[in-house]
Amino acid sequence: MKRLVRETIEDYCREHSASPSALLQELEAYTIAHCAQSQMLTGAIEGALLRILVQLTGAHRILEIGMFTGYSALTMAEALPEGGTILSCDVNPETTAIARSFFERSPHGRKIEVHLGPALETLAALPTDRNFDLVFIDADKESYLNYYEAALPRLRAGGLLVADNVLWSGAVLKPERPSDHAIVAFNDRVKRDTRVENVMLTVRDGVTLVRKR
Ligand SMILES: C[S@@+](CC[C@H](N)C(=O)[O-])C[C@H]1O[C@@H](n2cnc3c(N)ncnc32)[C@H](O)[C@@H]1O
């Protein structure tokens, strides 16, 4: 992932944002040491943003699409009130096992319901009345539009959908690869969608906040 914000500015932002818990810091270090593509992990600044969004929206029911080693799930779980839940989806058994091992060490881990399998299948198999207050999309970019269309009907009116990597290292300005075009199509769809209002933020690799009307 190409850095879009200058490194010194990002460092300054991180130093002046709420710090992750000791367990999250350990999870990040473990992921960097043991996992390919460790840059996929959301990290401290976006994690602090997710925590504030969970608290501001008063979310109790969260859907996460793309868990990886569990950094964003555990971050949001720490911000959720007692009784709150996160349904988190991923297809990778190895990174899911790492995530589970860290969730077990946290008092907030029991809030996270892990679903191993393609997220669209997981969503399709949920009871029709299973709805969410907050949705975080952070999985394979080619499927962003499908995730959006599958998740939006399950988001309560006034609920928040957060999509990560919407600038895709800047490739949205000159799309070439299928994933570039998929992110461009997603961004265009959200902007035109009368069911929602949104703002695109230049946090990390780009984060879009979508509020369902
Ligand atoms: C960018 S990472 C998620 C990072 C995570 N949110 C974090 O903060 O560490 C993307 C994840 O999406 C998962 N993924 C890819 N295709 C998927 C699918 N069809 N359904 C569910 N998850 C998928 C990958 O296995 C990968 O772990």
Coordinates of N, CA and C and ligand atoms in Angstrom, one line a residue:
M1 N 0.8 -1.2 0.0 CA 0.0 0.0 0.0 C 0.9 1.2 0.0
K2 N 0.6 2.1 -1.0 CA 1.4 3.3 -1.1 C 0.9 4.3 0.0
R3 N 1.8 5.0 0.6 CA 1.5 6.0 1.7 C 0.9 7.2 1.0
L4 N -0.3 7.6 1.3 CA -0.9 8.8 0.7 C -0.6 10.1 1.5
V5 N -0.5 9.9 2.8 CA -0.3 11.0 3.7 C 1.2 10.9 4.1
R6 N 1.9 12.1 4.1 CA 3.3 12.1 4.4 C 3.6 11.4 5.7
E7 N 4.7 10.6 5.7 CA 5.0 9.8 6.9 C 5.1 10.6 8.2
T8 N 5.8 11.8 8.1 CA 5.9 12.6 9.3 C 4.6 13.1 9.9
I9 N 3.7 13.4 8.9 CA 2.4 13.9 9.3 C 1.6 12.7 9.9
E10 N 1.7 11.5 9.3 CA 1.0 10.3 9.9 C 1.5 10.0 11.3
D11 N 2.9 10.1 11.5 CA 3.4 9.9 12.8 C 2.9 10.9 13.8
Y12 N 2.8 12.1 13.4 CA 2.3 13.2 14.3 C 0.8 12.9 14.6
C13 N 0.0 12.5 13.7 CA -1.4 12.1 13.9 C -1.5 11.0 14.9
R14 N -0.7 9.9 14.7 CA -0.7 8.8 15.6 C -0.3 9.2 17.0
E15 N 0.7 10.0 17.1 CA 1.2 10.4 18.4 C 0.1 11.3 19.2
H16 N -0.8 11.9 18.4 CA -1.8 12.8 19.0 C -3.2 12.2 18.9
S17 N -3.3 10.9 18.7 CA -4.5 10.2 18.8 C -4.5 9.2 19.9
A18 N -5.7 8.7 20.4 CA -5.8 7.7 21.5 C -4.9 6.5 21.1
S19 N -4.2 6.0 22.1 CA -3.3 4.9 21.8 C -4.1 3.5 21.9
P20 N -3.7 2.6 21.1 CA -4.3 1.2 21.1 C -3.9 0.6 22.5
S21 N -4.8 -0.4 22.9 CA -4.5 -1.2 24.1 C -3.2 -2.0 23.9
A22 N -2.6 -2.4 25.0 CA -1.4 -3.2 25.0 C -1.6 -4.5 24.1
L23 N -2.8 -5.1 24.2 CA -3.0 -6.3 23.4 C -3.1 -6.0 21.9
L24 N -3.7 -4.9 21.6 CA -3.7 -4.5 20.1 C -2.3 -4.2 19.6
Q25 N -1.5 -3.6 20.5 CA -0.1 -3.3 20.0 C 0.6 -4.7 19.8
E26 N 0.4 -5.6 20.7 CA 1.0 -6.9 20.6 C 0.5 -7.6 19.3
L27 N -0.8 -7.5 19.0 CA -1.4 -8.1 17.8 C -0.8 -7.5 16.6
E28 N -0.6 -6.2 16.6 CA 0.0 -5.6 15.4 C 1.5 -6.1 15.2
A29 N 2.2 -6.1 16.3 CA 3.6 -6.6 16.2 C 3.7 -8.1 15.8
Y30 N 2.8 -8.9 16.3 CA 2.7 -10.3 15.9 C 2.4 -10.4 14.4
T31 N 1.4 -9.7 13.9 CA 1.0 -9.7 12.5 C 2.2 -9.3 11.6
I32 N 2.9 -8.3 12.0 CA 4.0 -7.8 11.2 C 5.1 -8.9 11.1
A33 N 5.3 -9.5 12.3 CA 6.4 -10.5 12.3 C 6.0 -11.8 11.6
H34 N 4.7 -12.2 11.6 CA 4.4 -13.6 11.1 C 3.5 -13.6 9.9
C35 N 2.9 -12.5 9.4 CA 2.0 -12.6 8.3 C 2.4 -11.9 7.1
A36 N 2.2 -12.5 6.0 CA 2.4 -11.8 4.7 C 1.3 -10.8 4.6
Q37 N 1.6 -9.7 3.9 CA 0.6 -8.6 3.8 C 0.1 -8.0 5.1
S38 N 1.1 -7.9 6.0 CA 0.7 -7.3 7.3 C 0.2 -5.9 7.2
Q39 N 0.5 -5.2 6.0 CA 0.0 -3.8 5.8 C -1.5 -3.8 5.7
M40 N -2.1 -4.9 5.6 CA -3.6 -4.9 5.5 C -4.3 -4.5 6.8
L41 N -3.5 -4.7 7.9 CA -4.0 -4.4 9.3 C -4.3 -2.9 9.3
T42 N -5.5 -2.5 9.9 CA -5.9 -1.1 9.9 C -5.0 -0.2 10.7
G43 N -4.5 -0.7 11.9 CA -3.5 0.1 12.6 C -4.1 1.2 13.6
A44 N -3.2 1.9 14.2 CA -3.5 2.8 15.3 C -4.5 3.9 15.0
I45 N -4.2 4.6 13.9 CA -5.0 5.8 13.6 C -6.4 5.4 13.2
E46 N -6.5 4.5 12.2 CA -7.9 4.1 11.8 C -8.6 3.4 12.9
G47 N -7.8 2.6 13.7 CA -8.4 2.0 14.9 C -9.0 3.0 15.8
A48 N -8.3 4.1 16.1 CA -8.9 5.1 17.0 C -10.1 5.7 16.4
L49 N -10.1 5.9 15.0 CA -11.3 6.4 14.3 C -12.5 5.4 14.5
L50 N -12.2 4.2 14.3 CA -13.3 3.2 14.4 C -13.9 3.2 15.8
R51 N -13.0 3.3 16.8 CA -13.5 3.3 18.2 C -14.4 4.4 18.5
I52 N -14.0 5.6 18.0 CA -14.8 6.8 18.2 C -16.1 6.7 17.5
L53 N -16.1 6.1 16.3 CA -17.3 5.9 15.5 C -18.3 5.0 16.2
V54 N -17.8 3.9 16.7 CA -18.6 3.0 17.5 C -19.3 3.7 18.7
Q55 N -18.5 4.5 19.4 CA -19.0 5.1 20.6 C -20.0 6.2 20.2
L56 N -19.7 7.0 19.1 CA -20.6 8.1 18.7 C -21.9 7.6 18.2
T57 N -21.9 6.5 17.5 CA -23.1 6.0 16.9 C -23.9 5.2 18.0
G58 N -23.3 4.9 19.1 CA -24.0 4.0 20.1 C -24.3 2.7 19.6
A59 N -23.4 2.2 18.6 CA -23.6 0.9 18.0 C -23.6 -0.2 19.0
H60 N -24.5 -1.2 18.8 CA -24.5 -2.4 19.6 C -24.3 -3.6 18.7
R61 N -24.7 -3.5 17.4 CA -24.6 -4.6 16.5 C -23.7 -4.2 15.3
I62 N -22.6 -4.9 15.2 CA -21.6 -4.5 14.1 C -21.4 -5.7 13.2
L63 N -21.3 -5.4 11.9 CA -20.9 -6.4 10.9 C -19.6 -6.0 10.4
E64 N -18.6 -6.9 10.4 CA -17.3 -6.6 9.8 C -17.1 -7.6 8.6
I65 N -16.7 -7.1 7.5 CA -16.4 -7.9 6.3 C -14.9 -7.8 6.0
G66 N -14.1 -8.8 6.4 CA -12.7 -8.7 6.3 C -12.0 -8.6 7.6
M67 N -11.7 -9.7 8.3 CA -11.2 -9.6 9.7 C -9.7 -9.7 9.8
F68 N -9.1 -10.5 8.9 CA -7.6 -10.7 8.9 C -7.2 -11.2 10.2
T69 N -6.2 -10.6 10.9 CA -5.8 -11.2 12.2 C -6.6 -10.5 13.4
G70 N -7.6 -9.8 13.0 CA -8.5 -9.3 14.1 C -8.3 -8.0 14.7
Y71 N -7.4 -7.2 14.1 CA -7.1 -5.9 14.7 C -8.4 -5.0 14.8
S72 N -9.0 -4.8 13.6 CA -10.2 -3.9 13.7 C -11.3 -4.4 14.5
A73 N -11.5 -5.8 14.4 CA -12.6 -6.4 15.2 C -12.4 -6.2 16.7
L74 N -11.1 -6.4 17.1 CA -10.8 -6.3 18.6 C -10.9 -4.8 19.0
T75 N -10.5 -3.9 18.1 CA -10.5 -2.5 18.4 C -12.0 -2.1 18.6
M76 N -12.9 -2.5 17.7 CA -14.3 -2.1 17.8 C -14.9 -2.8 19.1
A77 N -14.5 -4.1 19.3 CA -15.1 -4.8 20.5 C -14.7 -4.0 21.8
E78 N -13.5 -3.5 21.8 CA -13.1 -2.7 23.0 C -14.0 -1.5 23.3
A79 N -14.5 -1.0 22.2 CA -15.4 0.2 22.3 C -16.8 -0.1 22.5
L80 N -17.2 -1.3 22.2 CA -18.6 -1.7 22.3 C -19.1 -1.8 23.8
P81 N -20.3 -1.5 24.1 CA -20.8 -1.7 25.4 C -21.0 -3.2 25.7
E82 N -21.1 -3.5 27.0 CA -21.4 -4.9 27.3 C -22.7 -5.4 26.7
G83 N -22.7 -6.5 26.1 CA -23.9 -7.0 25.4 C -23.8 -6.7 23.9
G84 N -22.9 -5.8 23.5 CA -22.7 -5.5 22.0 C -22.1 -6.7 21.3
T85 N -22.3 -6.8 20.0 CA -21.7 -7.9 19.3 C -21.1 -7.5 17.9
I86 N -20.1 -8.2 17.5 CA -19.6 -8.0 16.2 C -19.6 -9.4 15.4
L87 N -20.3 -9.4 14.3 CA -20.2 -10.5 13.4 C -19.1 -10.3 12.4
S88 N -18.0 -11.0 12.5 CA -16.9 -10.8 11.7 C -16.6 -11.9 10.7
C89 N -16.4 -11.6 9.4 CA -16.3 -12.6 8.3 C -14.9 -12.6 7.7
D90 N -14.4 -13.8 7.5 CA -13.1 -13.9 6.7 C -13.1 -15.3 6.1
V91 N -12.3 -15.4 5.1 CA -12.1 -16.7 4.4 C -10.8 -17.4 4.7
N92 N -9.9 -16.7 5.4 CA -8.6 -17.3 5.6 C -8.4 -18.0 7.0
P93 N -8.3 -19.4 7.0 CA -8.3 -20.1 8.2 C -7.1 -19.8 9.1
E94 N -5.9 -19.5 8.5 CA -4.7 -19.2 9.2 C -4.8 -17.9 10.0
T95 N -5.2 -16.8 9.3 CA -5.3 -15.5 10.0 C -6.4 -15.5 11.0
T96 N -7.5 -16.3 10.6 CA -8.6 -16.4 11.6 C -8.2 -17.1 12.9
A97 N -7.3 -18.1 12.8 CA -6.8 -18.7 14.0 C -6.0 -17.8 14.8
I98 N -5.2 -16.9 14.2 CA -4.5 -15.9 15.0 C -5.4 -15.0 15.7
A99 N -6.4 -14.5 14.9 CA -7.4 -13.6 15.5 C -8.1 -14.2 16.7
R100 N -8.5 -15.5 16.5 CA -9.2 -16.1 17.7 C -8.3 -16.2 18.9
S101 N -7.0 -16.5 18.7 CA -6.1 -16.6 19.8 C -5.9 -15.3 20.6
F102 N -6.0 -14.2 19.8 CA -6.0 -12.9 20.5 C -7.3 -12.6 21.2
F103 N -8.4 -12.9 20.5 CA -9.7 -12.6 21.1 C -9.9 -13.3 22.4
E104 N -9.3 -14.6 22.5 CA -9.5 -15.3 23.7 C -8.8 -14.7 24.9
R105 N -7.8 -13.8 24.6 CA -7.0 -13.2 25.7 C -7.6 -11.9 26.1
S106 N -8.7 -11.5 25.5 CA -9.3 -10.2 25.8 C -10.7 -10.4 26.5
P107 N -11.0 -9.5 27.5 CA -12.4 -9.6 28.1 C -13.4 -9.2 27.1
H108 N -13.0 -8.6 26.0 CA -14.0 -8.1 24.9 C -14.1 -9.1 23.8
G109 N -13.3 -10.2 23.8 CA -13.3 -11.1 22.7 C -14.6 -11.9 22.6
R110 N -15.3 -12.1 23.7 CA -16.6 -12.8 23.6 C -17.6 -12.0 22.9
K111 N -17.4 -10.8 22.6 CA -18.4 -10.0 21.8 C -18.3 -10.3 20.3
I112 N -17.2 -11.0 19.9 CA -16.9 -11.2 18.5 C -17.3 -12.6 18.1
E113 N -18.2 -12.6 17.1 CA -18.7 -13.9 16.5 C -18.0 -14.1 15.2
V114 N -17.1 -15.1 15.1 CA -16.3 -15.2 13.9 C -17.0 -16.2 12.9
H115 N -17.1 -15.7 11.6 CA -17.7 -16.6 10.6 C -16.7 -16.8 9.5
L116 N -16.2 -18.1 9.5 CA -15.2 -18.4 8.5 C -15.9 -18.9 7.2
G117 N -15.6 -18.1 6.1 CA -16.3 -18.5 4.8 C -16.5 -17.2 4.0
P118 N -16.9 -17.3 2.8 CA -17.1 -16.1 1.9 C -18.2 -15.2 2.6
A119 N -17.9 -14.0 2.7 CA -18.8 -13.1 3.4 C -20.2 -13.0 2.8
L120 N -20.2 -13.1 1.4 CA -21.5 -13.0 0.8 C -22.4 -14.2 1.2
E121 N -21.8 -15.3 1.3 CA -22.5 -16.5 1.7 C -23.0 -16.4 3.2
T122 N -22.1 -15.9 4.0 CA -22.4 -15.7 5.4 C -23.6 -14.8 5.5
L123 N -23.6 -13.7 4.8 CA -24.7 -12.7 4.8 C -26.0 -13.3 4.3
A124 N -25.9 -14.0 3.2 CA -27.1 -14.6 2.7 C -27.7 -15.6 3.6
A125 N -26.9 -16.3 4.5 CA -27.4 -17.3 5.3 C -28.0 -16.7 6.7
L126 N -27.8 -15.4 6.9 CA -28.3 -14.9 8.2 C -29.8 -14.7 8.1
P127 N -30.4 -14.8 9.3 CA -31.9 -14.6 9.3 C -32.2 -13.2 8.8
T128 N -33.3 -13.1 8.1 CA -33.7 -11.9 7.4 C -33.8 -10.7 8.3
D129 N -34.1 -11.0 9.6 CA -34.3 -9.9 10.6 C -33.0 -9.6 11.3
R130 N -31.8 -10.1 10.9 CA -30.6 -9.8 11.6 C -30.0 -8.5 11.0
N131 N -30.1 -7.4 11.8 CA -29.7 -6.1 11.3 C -28.5 -5.6 12.1
F132 N -27.9 -4.5 11.6 CA -26.7 -3.9 12.2 C -26.8 -2.4 12.3
D133 N -26.1 -1.9 13.3 CA -26.0 -0.4 13.5 C -24.8 0.1 12.8
L134 N -23.8 -0.7 12.6 CA -22.5 -0.2 12.0 C -22.0 -1.4 11.1
V135 N -21.5 -1.1 9.9 CA -20.9 -2.1 9.0 C -19.5 -1.6 8.6
F136 N -18.5 -2.5 8.7 CA -17.2 -2.1 8.3 C -16.8 -3.0 7.2
I137 N -16.6 -2.5 6.0 CA -16.2 -3.3 4.8 C -14.7 -3.1 4.6
D138 N -14.0 -4.2 4.6 CA -12.5 -4.2 4.5 C -12.0 -5.5 3.9
A139 N -12.7 -6.1 2.9 CA -12.2 -7.4 2.4 C -11.8 -7.2 0.9
D140 N -11.9 -8.2 0.1 CA -11.4 -8.1 -1.3 C -12.1 -7.0 -2.0
K141 N -11.3 -6.2 -2.7 CA -11.8 -5.0 -3.3 C -12.8 -5.2 -4.5
E142 N -12.6 -6.3 -5.2 CA -13.4 -6.7 -6.3 C -14.9 -6.8 -5.9
S143 N -15.1 -7.2 -4.6 CA -16.5 -7.5 -4.2 C -17.1 -6.3 -3.4
Y144 N -16.4 -5.2 -3.3 CA -16.9 -4.1 -2.5 C -18.4 -3.7 -2.8
L145 N -18.7 -3.6 -4.1 CA -20.1 -3.2 -4.5 C -21.1 -4.3 -4.0
N146 N -20.7 -5.6 -4.2 CA -21.6 -6.6 -3.7 C -21.8 -6.6 -2.2
Y147 N -20.7 -6.4 -1.5 CA -20.8 -6.3 0.0 C -21.7 -5.1 0.4
Y148 N -21.5 -4.0 -0.3 CA -22.3 -2.8 0.0 C -23.8 -3.1 -0.3
E149 N -24.1 -3.7 -1.4 CA -25.5 -4.0 -1.7 C -26.1 -5.1 -0.8
A150 N -25.3 -6.0 -0.3 CA -25.8 -7.0 0.6 C -26.0 -6.5 2.0
A151 N -25.1 -5.6 2.4 CA -25.1 -5.1 3.8 C -26.1 -3.9 4.0
L152 N -26.2 -3.1 3.0 CA -27.0 -1.9 3.2 C -28.5 -2.2 3.7
P153 N -29.2 -3.2 3.1 CA -30.5 -3.5 3.6 C -30.6 -3.9 5.0
R154 N -29.4 -4.4 5.5 CA -29.4 -4.9 6.9 C -28.9 -3.8 7.9
L155 N -28.6 -2.6 7.3 CA -28.1 -1.5 8.2 C -29.4 -0.8 8.6
R156 N -29.5 -0.4 9.9 CA -30.7 0.3 10.3 C -30.7 1.7 9.7
A157 N -31.9 2.3 9.6 CA -31.9 3.7 9.2 C -31.1 4.6 10.1
G158 N -30.3 5.5 9.6 CA -29.4 6.3 10.5 C -28.1 5.6 10.9
G159 N -28.0 4.3 10.5 CA -26.8 3.6 10.8 C -25.6 4.0 9.9
L160 N -24.4 3.5 10.3 CA -23.2 3.9 9.6 C -22.5 2.8 8.9
L161 N -22.1 3.0 7.7 CA -21.3 2.0 7.0 C -19.9 2.6 6.7
V162 N -18.9 1.9 7.1 CA -17.5 2.4 6.9 C -16.8 1.5 5.9
A163 N -16.2 2.1 4.9 CA -15.5 1.3 3.9 C -14.0 1.8 3.8
D164 N -13.2 0.8 3.9 CA -11.7 1.1 3.9 C -11.1 1.0 2.5
N165 N -10.0 1.6 2.4 CA -9.1 1.6 1.1 C -9.9 2.2 -0.1
V166 N -10.7 3.2 0.1 CA -11.4 3.8 -1.0 C -10.6 4.7 -1.9
L167 N -9.3 4.9 -1.5 CA -8.4 5.6 -2.4 C -7.4 4.6 -3.1
W168 N -7.3 3.5 -2.5 CA -6.6 2.3 -3.1 C -5.2 2.8 -3.6
S169 N -4.4 3.4 -2.7 CA -3.1 3.9 -3.0 C -3.1 5.0 -4.1
G170 N -4.2 5.6 -4.3 CA -4.3 6.6 -5.3 C -4.7 6.1 -6.7
A171 N -4.9 4.8 -6.8 CA -5.2 4.2 -8.1 C -6.5 4.6 -8.7
V172 N -7.4 5.1 -7.8 CA -8.7 5.6 -8.2 C -8.6 6.7 -9.3
L173 N -7.4 7.4 -9.3 CA -7.3 8.5 -10.3 C -6.9 8.0 -11.6
K174 N -6.3 6.8 -11.7 CA -5.9 6.2 -13.0 C -6.1 4.7 -12.9
P175 N -7.3 4.2 -12.9 CA -7.6 2.8 -12.7 C -7.1 1.9 -13.8
E176 N -6.4 0.8 -13.4 CA -5.9 -0.1 -14.4 C -6.3 -1.5 -14.1
R177 N -6.0 -2.0 -12.9 CA -6.2 -3.4 -12.5 C -7.7 -3.5 -12.2
P178 N -8.2 -4.8 -12.2 CA -9.6 -5.0 -11.8 C -10.0 -4.4 -10.5
S179 N -9.1 -4.5 -9.5 CA -9.4 -4.0 -8.2 C -9.5 -2.5 -8.2
D180 N -8.7 -1.8 -9.0 CA -8.8 -0.3 -9.2 C -10.2 0.0 -9.7
H181 N -10.7 -0.7 -10.7 CA -12.0 -0.4 -11.3 C -13.1 -0.7 -10.3
A182 N -12.9 -1.7 -9.5 CA -13.9 -2.1 -8.6 C -14.1 -1.0 -7.5
I183 N -13.0 -0.5 -7.1 CA -13.1 0.6 -6.1 C -13.7 1.9 -6.7
V184 N -13.3 2.2 -7.9 CA -13.9 3.3 -8.6 C -15.4 3.1 -8.7
A185 N -15.9 2.0 -9.1 CA -17.3 1.7 -9.3 C -18.0 1.8 -7.9
F186 N -17.4 1.3 -6.9 CA -18.0 1.4 -5.5 C -18.1 2.9 -5.2
N187 N -17.0 3.7 -5.3 CA -17.1 5.1 -4.9 C -18.2 5.8 -5.7
D188 N -18.3 5.5 -7.0 CA -19.3 6.2 -7.8 C -20.7 5.8 -7.4
R189 N -20.9 4.6 -7.1 CA -22.2 4.1 -6.7 C -22.6 4.8 -5.4
V190 N -21.7 4.8 -4.4 CA -22.1 5.5 -3.1 C -22.4 6.9 -3.4
K191 N -21.6 7.6 -4.1 CA -21.9 9.0 -4.4 C -23.3 9.3 -5.0
R192 N -23.7 8.4 -5.9 CA -25.0 8.6 -6.6 C -26.2 8.0 -5.8
D193 N -25.9 7.2 -4.8 CA -27.0 6.4 -4.1 C -27.8 7.4 -3.3
T194 N -29.1 7.5 -3.6 CA -30.0 8.4 -2.9 C -30.4 7.9 -1.5
R195 N -30.1 6.6 -1.3 CA -30.4 6.0 0.0 C -29.5 6.5 1.2
V196 N -28.4 7.1 0.8 CA -27.3 7.4 1.8 C -26.8 8.8 1.5
E197 N -26.0 9.3 2.6 CA -25.1 10.4 2.3 C -23.7 10.0 2.8
N198 N -22.7 10.6 2.3 CA -21.4 10.0 2.6 C -20.3 11.1 2.6
V199 N -19.2 10.8 3.3 CA -18.0 11.7 3.2 C -16.8 10.7 3.0
M200 N -15.9 11.1 2.1 CA -14.7 10.4 1.9 C -13.5 11.1 2.6
L201 N -12.9 10.3 3.5 CA -11.8 10.9 4.3 C -10.4 10.4 3.8
T202 N -9.4 11.3 3.8 CA -8.1 10.9 3.4 C -7.3 10.3 4.6
V203 N -8.0 9.5 5.4 CA -7.3 8.8 6.5 C -6.6 7.6 5.9
R204 N -5.4 7.4 6.2 CA -4.6 6.2 5.7 C -4.8 6.0 4.2
D205 N -5.5 4.9 3.8 CA -5.7 4.6 2.3 C -7.0 5.1 1.8
G206 N -7.7 6.0 2.6 CA -9.0 6.5 2.3 C -10.1 5.7 3.0
V207 N -10.9 6.4 3.7 CA -12.0 5.8 4.4 C -13.3 6.6 4.1
T208 N -14.3 5.9 3.6 CA -15.6 6.5 3.3 C -16.6 6.2 4.5
L209 N -17.2 7.2 5.0 CA -18.3 7.1 6.0 C -19.6 7.3 5.2
V210 N -20.5 6.3 5.4 CA -21.8 6.3 4.7 C -22.9 6.2 5.7
R211 N -23.8 7.2 5.7 CA -24.9 7.2 6.7 C -26.2 6.8 5.9
K212 N -26.9 5.8 6.4 CA -28.1 5.4 5.7 C -29.2 6.3 6.1
R213 N -29.9 6.9 5.2 CA -31.0 7.8 5.5 C -32.2 7.1 6.2
Ligands
LIG1 C1 -7.6 -5.8 4.4 S1 -7.8 -7.4 5.2 C2 -8.7 -7.0 6.6 C3 -8.0 -6.2 7.6 C4 -8.7 -6.1 9.0 N1 -9.9 -5.4 8.9 C5 -7.7 -5.6 10.0 O1 -8.0 -4.5 10.5 O2 -6.7 -6.2 10.3 C6 -8.8 -8.2 4.1 C7 -9.3 -9.6 4.5 O3 -10.4 -9.9 3.7 C8 -10.5 -11.3 3.6 N2 -11.3 -11.7 2.5 C9 -11.0 -11.9 1.2 N3 -12.0 -12.3 0.5 C10 -13.0 -12.5 1.4 C11 -14.3 -13.0 1.2 N4 -14.8 -13.4 0.1 N5 -15.1 -13.1 2.3 C12 -14.6 -12.7 3.6 N6 -13.4 -12.2 3.7 C13 -12.6 -12.2 2.7 C14 -9.0 -11.7 3.5 O4 -8.8 -13.1 3.9 C15 -8.3 -10.7 4.4 O5 -8.1 -11.2 5.7

